[in-house]
Amino acid sequence: MQDYSVNQFLKLAKTPKIDIEVCDVTLRDGEQMPGVVFRADEKLEIAIRLNEVGVEIIEAGFPVVSEAEKRAVQDITNLGLDSKISVLSRSVPKDVEVALDCDVDMVSVFIATSELHLKYKLHMTCAEAVKCAFETVEFAKDHGLIVRFSAEDATRTDFDLLKRLYRKAEEYRADYVSIADTVGIMNPRTTGYLVSEIKKEVDIPICMHCHDDLGMALANTLAAAEAGAKQLHTTINGIGERSGNTPLEELLVALRVHHDVDRYDTTKLTPLSKLVQSCSGVMMPKNKAVVGENAFAHESGIHVAAVLEEPRTYELYSPEMVGSARRIIIGKHTGAKALKYITKKMGYDLKKDEICLLAEKVKRCSEFKRPISCDELRRLIHDLDIEVVYPGP
C-alpha cells in the first residue's frame, strides 16, 4: 500500500476503522437517470465488470417492471458471479415472488416513511404503509431471501419514528436496514450523527444510500462508513436520478487512500467508466475525479517539470492504480522541460535554444484555446529553421 501523507491526519483525528461492503446500484438506480436505458447484453457486461472489480453486491434491477427487465435479471443471476445479486421490491408480496422467479440472493423492500411522501405519494397513513412493508419483509424471509428494509426519504422522516421502524424491521428478521437520503439533504456531520444513533437502536447492519443533490453524496457515504454503516451504495460514474448517486470509482479510491481498503481491483475502474459512458450515453466531464480525461493530465510548466521528476508531486495516486495513463498536454502553459521530454519521446533531439524557439511557437498557437496535438507539434518543429536530429526509435 502506498504511504499517502494524508494518513498522518487520519491518525491525528483518530479516524475509526471501518468494516464495509459495496452494493452497486447502477443497473437499477443508475438506469433511472432520464434517457438512460441499458440493453440486456449491456447489463450483463456491466455486471461481469462489477464482479471483476470485487463489488460484493450488485443490484441488478427492478424485475416487476417488465418481462424484459425480469429476463435481464435472470440472465445476470445465471452468470454465477461471486457478487450477490439483489433486486428492488415494493412492499407487496408480488414483487418478492418475481424476485424469487429470478433466483436472486437479496431483495430490497422499500416504503416511503416521511410525512411528505406518505401524504402526497402513497396517500396512506404511516401505520398502513409499514404494515405492508413488514408483511413483505416477513414473506421474503420465509422464502429464504436476504432482506434489506429500506426507508425511502429516511432523512426527512421523523427521527423517533425512523428509529422505531428500524427496530421493528429487525424484529421481523430483516438482515439490513437502509437509510435512503432520497433527495440528498444530508451533510457529513448530520449523516455521521444519524448513522451512529441508528446503530444504537439495532444490531443488524446499516446501509447508506446517498443522492448527490448538494454534491455531498461521496462525503456523506464516507461519513456513514466512519460512523458504522456497513453497506455503501454506489453507481458507476455517479449516474442516477437528478444529480445522481455516490460514484463507485471515487468511493473505492477514497476508501483505499483514507482507510487502506485495498481488496477492490481499482485498475478496472477507468475501463468500466468508459463502458458505462458508452452504454448510457452520459459522458463524464473532463475534470471528473478518478476517471475524467484530465484526471492525470498536466500542462503547466512547473507541474510538468515536477511530475517528470517525481509523479507524486502532483498525483495523489498513480494513473495505473485506476487503469488510466498520464498525459502531458502541449499548450500555453507547457514549459521547456516538458517540451524537451515530449519531443524526445517523439524521436527528436533538440538543443536548448531550439526548445525555447519551439516553446514560443507553441504559446502563440495555443492562443486559439485548445491543446496542440503531436502532429501539429511535429509541423512546428519542421517549420523551425534548424537541423532536426533523429536519435532513433
Short mmCIF file of C-alpha atoms in Angstrom, two decimals:
data_model
loop_
_atom_site.label_atom_id
_atom_site.label_comp_id
_atom_site.label_asym_id
_atom_site.label_seq_id
_atom_site.Cartn_x
_atom_site.Cartn_y
_atom_site.Cartn_z
CA MET A 1 0.00 0.00 0.00
CA GLN A 2 1.32 3.39 -0.97
CA ASP A 3 2.07 5.62 2.02
CA TYR A 4 -0.29 8.57 1.43
CA SER A 5 0.67 11.55 3.57
CA VAL A 6 -2.99 12.10 4.42
CA ASN A 7 -2.72 9.07 6.72
CA GLN A 8 -0.97 11.20 9.37
CA PHE A 9 -4.14 13.27 9.73
CA LEU A 10 -6.28 10.14 9.96
CA LYS A 11 -4.20 9.10 12.95
CA LEU A 12 -4.30 12.56 14.50
CA ALA A 13 -8.06 12.74 14.01
CA LYS A 14 -8.42 9.24 15.47
CA THR A 15 -10.42 8.13 12.43
CA PRO A 16 -12.16 4.84 13.31
CA LYS A 17 -11.54 1.57 11.50
CA ILE A 18 -14.30 0.73 9.05
CA ASP A 19 -15.96 -2.54 8.10
CA ILE A 20 -17.80 -2.15 4.82
CA GLU A 21 -19.18 -3.81 1.73
CA VAL A 22 -20.26 -2.16 -1.51
CA CYS A 23 -23.63 -2.56 -3.19
CA ASP A 24 -23.58 -1.06 -6.68
CA VAL A 25 -27.00 0.03 -7.95
CA THR A 26 -26.04 1.20 -11.46
CA LEU A 27 -28.30 -1.34 -13.15
CA ARG A 28 -31.31 -0.14 -11.16
CA ASP A 29 -30.93 3.38 -9.75
CA GLY A 30 -28.41 4.40 -12.42
CA GLU A 31 -30.86 3.41 -15.14
CA GLN A 32 -33.48 5.68 -13.57
CA MET A 33 -31.47 8.63 -14.89
CA PRO A 34 -33.59 10.34 -17.55
CA GLY A 35 -32.78 8.99 -21.01
CA VAL A 36 -30.68 6.04 -19.80
CA VAL A 37 -31.68 2.53 -20.89
CA PHE A 38 -29.30 -0.42 -20.78
CA ARG A 39 -29.80 -3.28 -23.22
CA ALA A 40 -29.79 -6.80 -21.75
CA ASP A 41 -26.32 -7.53 -23.17
CA GLU A 42 -25.02 -4.25 -21.72
CA LYS A 43 -26.41 -5.15 -18.29
CA LEU A 44 -24.62 -8.49 -18.46
CA GLU A 45 -21.31 -6.87 -19.39
CA ILE A 46 -21.60 -4.24 -16.65
CA ALA A 47 -22.44 -6.92 -14.07
CA ILE A 48 -19.44 -9.02 -15.13
CA ARG A 49 -17.14 -5.99 -14.83
CA LEU A 50 -18.53 -5.07 -11.39
CA ASN A 51 -17.88 -8.62 -10.26
CA GLU A 52 -14.29 -8.35 -11.53
CA VAL A 53 -13.79 -5.17 -9.52
CA GLY A 54 -14.87 -7.12 -6.44
CA VAL A 55 -18.14 -5.38 -5.61
CA GLU A 56 -19.90 -7.59 -3.04
CA ILE A 57 -23.50 -6.91 -4.11
CA ILE A 58 -24.96 -5.94 -7.48
CA GLU A 59 -28.49 -4.55 -7.57
CA ALA A 60 -29.47 -5.96 -10.94
CA GLY A 61 -32.77 -4.20 -11.48
CA PHE A 62 -36.45 -3.93 -10.62
CA PRO A 63 -37.80 -7.12 -12.23
CA VAL A 64 -41.50 -6.48 -11.68
CA VAL A 65 -41.27 -3.52 -14.09
CA SER A 66 -41.41 -5.65 -17.26
CA GLU A 67 -40.76 -9.10 -18.67
CA ALA A 68 -37.63 -7.78 -20.38
CA GLU A 69 -36.30 -6.46 -17.07
CA LYS A 70 -37.10 -9.78 -15.39
CA ARG A 71 -35.25 -11.73 -18.12
CA ALA A 72 -32.22 -9.42 -17.82
CA VAL A 73 -32.07 -10.06 -14.06
CA GLN A 74 -32.40 -13.80 -14.64
CA ASP A 75 -29.55 -13.70 -17.14
CA ILE A 76 -27.34 -11.96 -14.56
CA THR A 77 -28.16 -14.46 -11.82
CA ASN A 78 -27.38 -17.30 -14.25
CA LEU A 79 -23.83 -15.98 -14.68
CA GLY A 80 -22.86 -17.48 -11.33
CA LEU A 81 -20.91 -14.41 -10.23
CA ASP A 82 -19.16 -14.12 -6.88
CA SER A 83 -21.14 -10.93 -6.20
CA LYS A 84 -24.52 -11.42 -4.55
CA ILE A 85 -27.42 -10.34 -6.76
CA SER A 86 -30.10 -8.09 -5.33
CA VAL A 87 -33.25 -6.51 -6.75
CA LEU A 88 -35.67 -3.80 -5.70
CA SER A 89 -39.10 -4.73 -4.35
CA ARG A 90 -42.05 -2.60 -3.41
CA SER A 91 -43.81 -3.52 -0.18
CA VAL A 92 -46.03 -6.07 -1.89
CA PRO A 93 -45.50 -9.87 -1.91
CA LYS A 94 -45.98 -9.99 -5.70
CA ASP A 95 -42.65 -8.18 -6.18
CA VAL A 96 -40.92 -10.73 -3.96
CA GLU A 97 -42.47 -13.57 -5.95
CA VAL A 98 -40.98 -12.12 -9.14
CA ALA A 99 -37.62 -11.79 -7.39
CA LEU A 100 -37.83 -15.45 -6.39
CA ASP A 101 -38.50 -16.38 -10.02
CA CYS A 102 -35.22 -14.62 -10.85
CA ASP A 103 -33.33 -16.70 -8.25
CA VAL A 104 -31.71 -13.64 -6.66
CA ASP A 105 -29.90 -13.63 -3.33
CA MET A 106 -31.39 -10.47 -1.86
CA VAL A 107 -34.37 -8.14 -2.08
CA SER A 108 -34.52 -4.52 -1.03
CA VAL A 109 -38.03 -3.96 0.33
CA PHE A 110 -38.74 -0.26 0.39
CA ILE A 111 -41.50 2.00 1.62
CA ALA A 112 -41.63 5.79 1.90
CA THR A 113 -41.72 6.87 5.54
CA SER A 114 -41.65 10.69 5.53
CA GLU A 115 -44.89 12.57 6.16
CA LEU A 116 -44.39 14.30 2.81
CA HIS A 117 -44.25 11.03 0.85
CA LEU A 118 -46.99 9.33 2.85
CA LYS A 119 -49.40 12.22 2.23
CA TYR A 120 -48.64 13.18 -1.36
CA LYS A 121 -47.29 9.98 -2.92
CA LEU A 122 -48.66 6.95 -1.12
CA HIS A 123 -51.88 8.56 0.21
CA MET A 124 -51.59 6.22 3.18
CA THR A 125 -51.15 6.53 6.90
CA CYS A 126 -47.79 5.53 8.33
CA ALA A 127 -49.42 2.53 10.04
CA GLU A 128 -50.87 1.31 6.75
CA ALA A 129 -47.57 1.72 4.92
CA VAL A 130 -45.39 -0.06 7.45
CA LYS A 131 -47.90 -2.90 7.80
CA CYS A 132 -47.46 -3.59 4.07
CA ALA A 133 -43.68 -3.28 4.37
CA PHE A 134 -43.21 -5.66 7.28
CA GLU A 135 -45.62 -8.23 5.86
CA THR A 136 -43.47 -8.18 2.71
CA VAL A 137 -40.25 -8.45 4.72
CA GLU A 138 -41.70 -11.45 6.54
CA PHE A 139 -42.82 -13.06 3.27
CA ALA A 140 -39.36 -12.62 1.75
CA LYS A 141 -37.62 -14.05 4.82
CA ASP A 142 -39.97 -17.04 4.87
CA HIS A 143 -38.85 -17.75 1.30
CA GLY A 144 -35.14 -17.75 2.14
CA LEU A 145 -34.07 -14.37 0.81
CA ILE A 146 -31.63 -11.91 2.35
CA VAL A 147 -33.78 -8.85 3.08
CA ARG A 148 -32.87 -5.19 3.25
CA PHE A 149 -35.58 -2.95 4.67
CA SER A 150 -35.22 0.50 3.13
CA ALA A 151 -36.95 3.59 4.47
CA GLU A 152 -37.35 5.84 1.45
CA ASP A 153 -36.87 9.53 2.28
CA ALA A 154 -35.49 8.40 5.64
CA THR A 155 -33.59 11.64 6.12
CA ARG A 156 -36.83 13.65 6.12
CA THR A 157 -38.69 11.16 8.33
CA ASP A 158 -39.44 11.96 11.97
CA PHE A 159 -36.37 10.66 13.80
CA ASP A 160 -38.20 8.86 16.63
CA LEU A 161 -40.46 7.19 14.08
CA LEU A 162 -37.47 6.16 11.98
CA LYS A 163 -35.78 4.52 14.97
CA ARG A 164 -38.98 2.62 15.82
CA LEU A 165 -39.31 1.41 12.25
CA TYR A 166 -35.76 0.09 12.12
CA ARG A 167 -36.21 -1.71 15.45
CA LYS A 168 -39.42 -3.23 14.08
CA ALA A 169 -37.64 -4.31 10.88
CA GLU A 170 -35.09 -6.18 12.98
CA GLU A 171 -37.93 -7.90 14.88
CA TYR A 172 -39.29 -9.02 11.51
CA ARG A 173 -35.87 -10.62 10.78
CA ALA A 174 -34.64 -8.10 8.21
CA ASP A 175 -30.93 -8.62 7.56
CA TYR A 176 -30.18 -4.94 6.92
CA VAL A 177 -31.82 -1.57 7.49
CA SER A 178 -31.17 1.05 4.83
CA ILE A 179 -31.06 4.82 5.20
CA ALA A 180 -32.09 6.41 1.92
CA ASP A 181 -31.09 10.06 1.60
CA THR A 182 -33.57 10.28 -1.26
CA VAL A 183 -33.20 13.98 -2.04
CA GLY A 184 -29.57 14.40 -0.93
CA ILE A 185 -30.38 16.68 2.00
CA MET A 186 -27.62 15.48 4.35
CA ASN A 187 -24.08 16.65 5.04
CA PRO A 188 -21.22 14.62 6.53
CA ARG A 189 -21.88 15.80 10.09
CA THR A 190 -25.61 15.04 10.05
CA THR A 191 -25.00 11.74 8.26
CA GLY A 192 -22.47 10.63 10.85
CA TYR A 193 -24.84 11.56 13.66
CA LEU A 194 -27.79 9.77 12.06
CA VAL A 195 -25.89 6.53 11.46
CA SER A 196 -24.34 6.50 14.94
CA GLU A 197 -27.77 6.98 16.54
CA ILE A 198 -29.41 4.25 14.43
CA LYS A 199 -26.52 1.95 15.33
CA LYS A 200 -27.56 2.29 18.97
CA GLU A 201 -31.04 1.05 18.08
CA VAL A 202 -30.34 -2.07 16.00
CA ASP A 203 -27.82 -4.90 15.94
CA ILE A 204 -28.18 -5.66 12.21
CA PRO A 205 -26.02 -3.87 9.60
CA ILE A 206 -26.91 -0.40 8.36
CA CYS A 207 -26.85 0.58 4.68
CA MET A 208 -26.30 4.10 3.35
CA HIS A 209 -27.85 5.18 0.06
CA CYS A 210 -26.91 8.74 -0.90
CA HIS A 211 -28.02 11.08 -3.66
CA ASP A 212 -25.91 14.00 -4.84
CA ASP A 213 -28.34 16.93 -4.92
CA LEU A 214 -25.96 19.06 -2.83
CA GLY A 215 -22.80 17.49 -4.24
CA MET A 216 -22.09 15.65 -0.97
CA ALA A 217 -23.01 12.04 -1.77
CA LEU A 218 -19.44 10.76 -1.61
CA ALA A 219 -18.60 12.71 1.56
CA ASN A 220 -21.81 11.55 3.21
CA THR A 221 -21.16 7.93 2.26
CA LEU A 222 -17.68 8.08 3.79
CA ALA A 223 -19.08 9.76 6.91
CA ALA A 224 -21.65 6.97 7.18
CA ALA A 225 -18.92 4.33 6.94
CA GLU A 226 -16.87 6.04 9.64
CA ALA A 227 -19.96 6.15 11.86
CA GLY A 228 -20.53 2.42 11.44
CA ALA A 229 -22.58 1.87 8.28
CA LYS A 230 -21.76 -1.50 6.73
CA GLN A 231 -23.22 -1.43 3.23
CA LEU A 232 -22.40 1.54 0.97
CA HIS A 233 -24.40 2.16 -2.19
CA THR A 234 -22.86 3.46 -5.42
CA THR A 235 -23.36 3.86 -9.15
CA ILE A 236 -20.66 3.84 -11.81
CA ASN A 237 -19.80 7.44 -12.75
CA GLY A 238 -22.37 8.58 -10.17
CA ILE A 239 -25.23 8.32 -12.68
CA GLY A 240 -28.79 8.27 -11.38
CA GLU A 241 -31.88 10.36 -10.86
CA ARG A 242 -31.47 14.13 -10.91
CA SER A 243 -27.87 14.80 -9.78
CA GLY A 244 -27.07 11.12 -9.38
CA ASN A 245 -25.60 8.94 -6.66
CA THR A 246 -22.29 8.24 -4.94
CA PRO A 247 -19.75 7.42 -7.69
CA LEU A 248 -18.30 3.91 -7.35
CA GLU A 249 -14.89 4.90 -8.68
CA GLU A 250 -14.49 7.84 -6.30
CA LEU A 251 -15.63 5.82 -3.30
CA LEU A 252 -13.25 2.91 -3.95
CA VAL A 253 -10.26 5.20 -4.39
CA ALA A 254 -11.20 7.24 -1.32
CA LEU A 255 -11.54 4.04 0.72
CA ARG A 256 -8.10 2.98 -0.43
CA VAL A 257 -6.42 6.34 0.20
CA HIS A 258 -8.12 7.14 3.51
CA HIS A 259 -8.83 3.74 5.02
CA ASP A 260 -6.39 1.28 3.41
CA VAL A 261 -9.25 -0.74 1.90
CA ASP A 262 -7.40 -2.36 -0.98
CA ARG A 263 -9.42 -5.50 -1.74
CA TYR A 264 -11.11 -3.97 -4.79
CA ASP A 265 -9.44 -4.14 -8.21
CA THR A 266 -9.29 -0.43 -8.91
CA THR A 267 -7.27 -0.99 -12.12
CA LYS A 268 -10.57 -1.84 -13.80
CA LEU A 269 -12.32 1.42 -12.88
CA THR A 270 -11.42 3.56 -15.91
CA PRO A 271 -12.38 0.88 -18.47
CA LEU A 272 -15.62 0.30 -16.54
CA SER A 273 -16.36 4.02 -16.54
CA LYS A 274 -15.85 4.19 -20.30
CA LEU A 275 -18.12 1.20 -20.82
CA VAL A 276 -20.94 2.83 -18.85
CA GLN A 277 -20.44 6.14 -20.65
CA SER A 278 -20.82 4.30 -23.95
CA CYS A 279 -23.87 2.28 -22.83
CA SER A 280 -25.66 5.15 -21.11
CA GLY A 281 -24.73 7.98 -23.47
CA VAL A 282 -23.83 10.05 -20.39
CA MET A 283 -20.34 11.45 -20.92
CA MET A 284 -18.22 12.45 -17.95
CA PRO A 285 -16.77 15.97 -17.61
CA LYS A 286 -13.07 16.16 -18.45
CA ASN A 287 -12.29 17.16 -14.87
CA LYS A 288 -14.27 14.28 -13.32
CA ALA A 289 -12.36 12.80 -10.37
CA VAL A 290 -10.60 9.45 -10.92
CA VAL A 291 -11.90 8.67 -14.42
CA GLY A 292 -12.09 12.05 -16.16
CA GLU A 293 -9.96 12.68 -19.24
CA ASN A 294 -7.95 15.27 -17.31
CA ALA A 295 -7.58 13.29 -14.06
CA PHE A 296 -3.90 12.65 -14.90
CA ALA A 297 -3.29 15.38 -17.49
CA HIS A 298 -0.60 18.01 -16.92
CA GLU A 299 0.12 21.17 -18.93
CA SER A 300 1.51 23.79 -16.55
CA GLY A 301 5.27 24.00 -17.00
CA ILE A 302 6.02 23.96 -13.28
CA HIS A 303 3.74 20.98 -12.73
CA VAL A 304 5.03 19.03 -15.71
CA ALA A 305 8.65 19.55 -14.72
CA ALA A 306 7.91 18.22 -11.24
CA VAL A 307 5.80 15.28 -12.47
CA LEU A 308 8.53 14.21 -14.90
CA GLU A 309 10.94 14.18 -11.95
CA GLU A 310 8.55 12.51 -9.47
CA PRO A 311 4.86 11.88 -10.38
CA ARG A 312 3.74 12.01 -6.73
CA THR A 313 4.39 15.76 -6.67
CA TYR A 314 1.08 16.38 -8.46
CA GLU A 315 -0.61 12.96 -8.44
CA LEU A 316 -2.15 11.66 -5.24
CA TYR A 317 -2.28 8.15 -6.68
CA SER A 318 -0.88 6.69 -9.89
CA PRO A 319 -2.98 6.53 -13.07
CA GLU A 320 -2.11 2.84 -13.29
CA MET A 321 -3.93 2.28 -9.98
CA VAL A 322 -7.24 3.09 -11.70
CA GLY A 323 -6.44 1.68 -15.14
CA SER A 324 -5.61 5.06 -16.67
CA ALA A 325 -2.50 6.76 -18.07
CA ARG A 326 -0.66 10.03 -17.57
CA ARG A 327 -0.96 12.66 -20.30
CA ILE A 328 1.40 15.58 -20.83
CA ILE A 329 -0.57 18.30 -22.61
CA ILE A 330 1.06 20.69 -25.08
CA GLY A 331 -0.37 24.16 -24.67
CA LYS A 332 0.03 27.71 -23.43
CA HIS A 333 1.45 26.61 -20.06
CA THR A 334 3.86 23.97 -21.37
CA GLY A 335 7.42 24.74 -20.30
CA ALA A 336 10.80 23.97 -21.84
CA LYS A 337 11.43 20.87 -19.74
CA ALA A 338 8.12 19.36 -20.74
CA LEU A 339 8.74 20.15 -24.40
CA LYS A 340 12.17 18.55 -24.21
CA TYR A 341 10.57 15.41 -22.76
CA ILE A 342 7.76 15.31 -25.33
CA THR A 343 9.95 15.94 -28.35
CA LYS A 344 12.45 13.31 -27.21
CA LYS A 345 9.61 10.82 -26.92
CA MET A 346 8.63 11.76 -30.48
CA GLY A 347 12.16 10.99 -31.70
CA TYR A 348 13.76 14.45 -31.77
CA ASP A 349 16.90 15.65 -30.01
CA LEU A 350 16.55 19.44 -29.84
CA LYS A 351 19.07 21.80 -28.30
CA LYS A 352 18.14 24.23 -25.52
CA ASP A 353 17.77 27.27 -27.82
CA GLU A 354 15.70 25.22 -30.25
CA ILE A 355 13.39 24.15 -27.43
CA CYS A 356 12.97 27.81 -26.45
CA LEU A 357 12.06 28.75 -30.04
CA LEU A 358 9.57 25.90 -30.16
CA ALA A 359 8.05 26.94 -26.85
CA GLU A 360 7.35 30.42 -28.22
CA LYS A 361 5.59 28.95 -31.27
CA VAL A 362 3.54 26.66 -29.05
CA LYS A 363 2.41 29.58 -26.88
CA ARG A 364 1.32 31.59 -29.93
CA CYS A 365 -0.59 28.65 -31.44
CA SER A 366 -2.29 27.78 -28.16
CA GLU A 367 -3.95 31.19 -28.00
CA PHE A 368 -6.73 29.55 -30.01
CA LYS A 369 -7.85 27.95 -26.70
CA ARG A 370 -7.06 24.34 -27.46
CA PRO A 371 -4.16 22.00 -26.81
CA ILE A 372 -1.74 21.16 -29.62
CA SER A 373 -1.57 17.62 -30.96
CA CYS A 374 1.67 15.75 -31.57
CA ASP A 375 1.15 16.05 -35.34
CA GLU A 376 0.84 19.83 -35.02
CA LEU A 377 3.92 19.91 -32.81
CA ARG A 378 5.82 17.92 -35.42
CA ARG A 379 4.88 20.50 -38.06
CA LEU A 380 6.05 23.30 -35.79
CA ILE A 381 9.39 21.54 -35.32
CA HIS A 382 9.88 21.20 -39.08
CA ASP A 383 8.89 24.84 -39.59
CA LEU A 384 11.78 25.90 -37.38
CA ASP A 385 14.90 26.96 -39.24
CA ILE A 386 17.01 24.28 -37.55
CA GLU A 387 18.60 20.98 -38.36
CA VAL A 388 16.45 18.23 -36.87
CA VAL A 389 18.33 15.28 -35.39
CA TYR A 390 16.63 11.92 -35.08
CA PRO A 391 18.24 9.89 -32.32
CA GLY A 392 16.49 6.71 -33.43
CA PRO A 393 13.50 4.80 -32.08
#
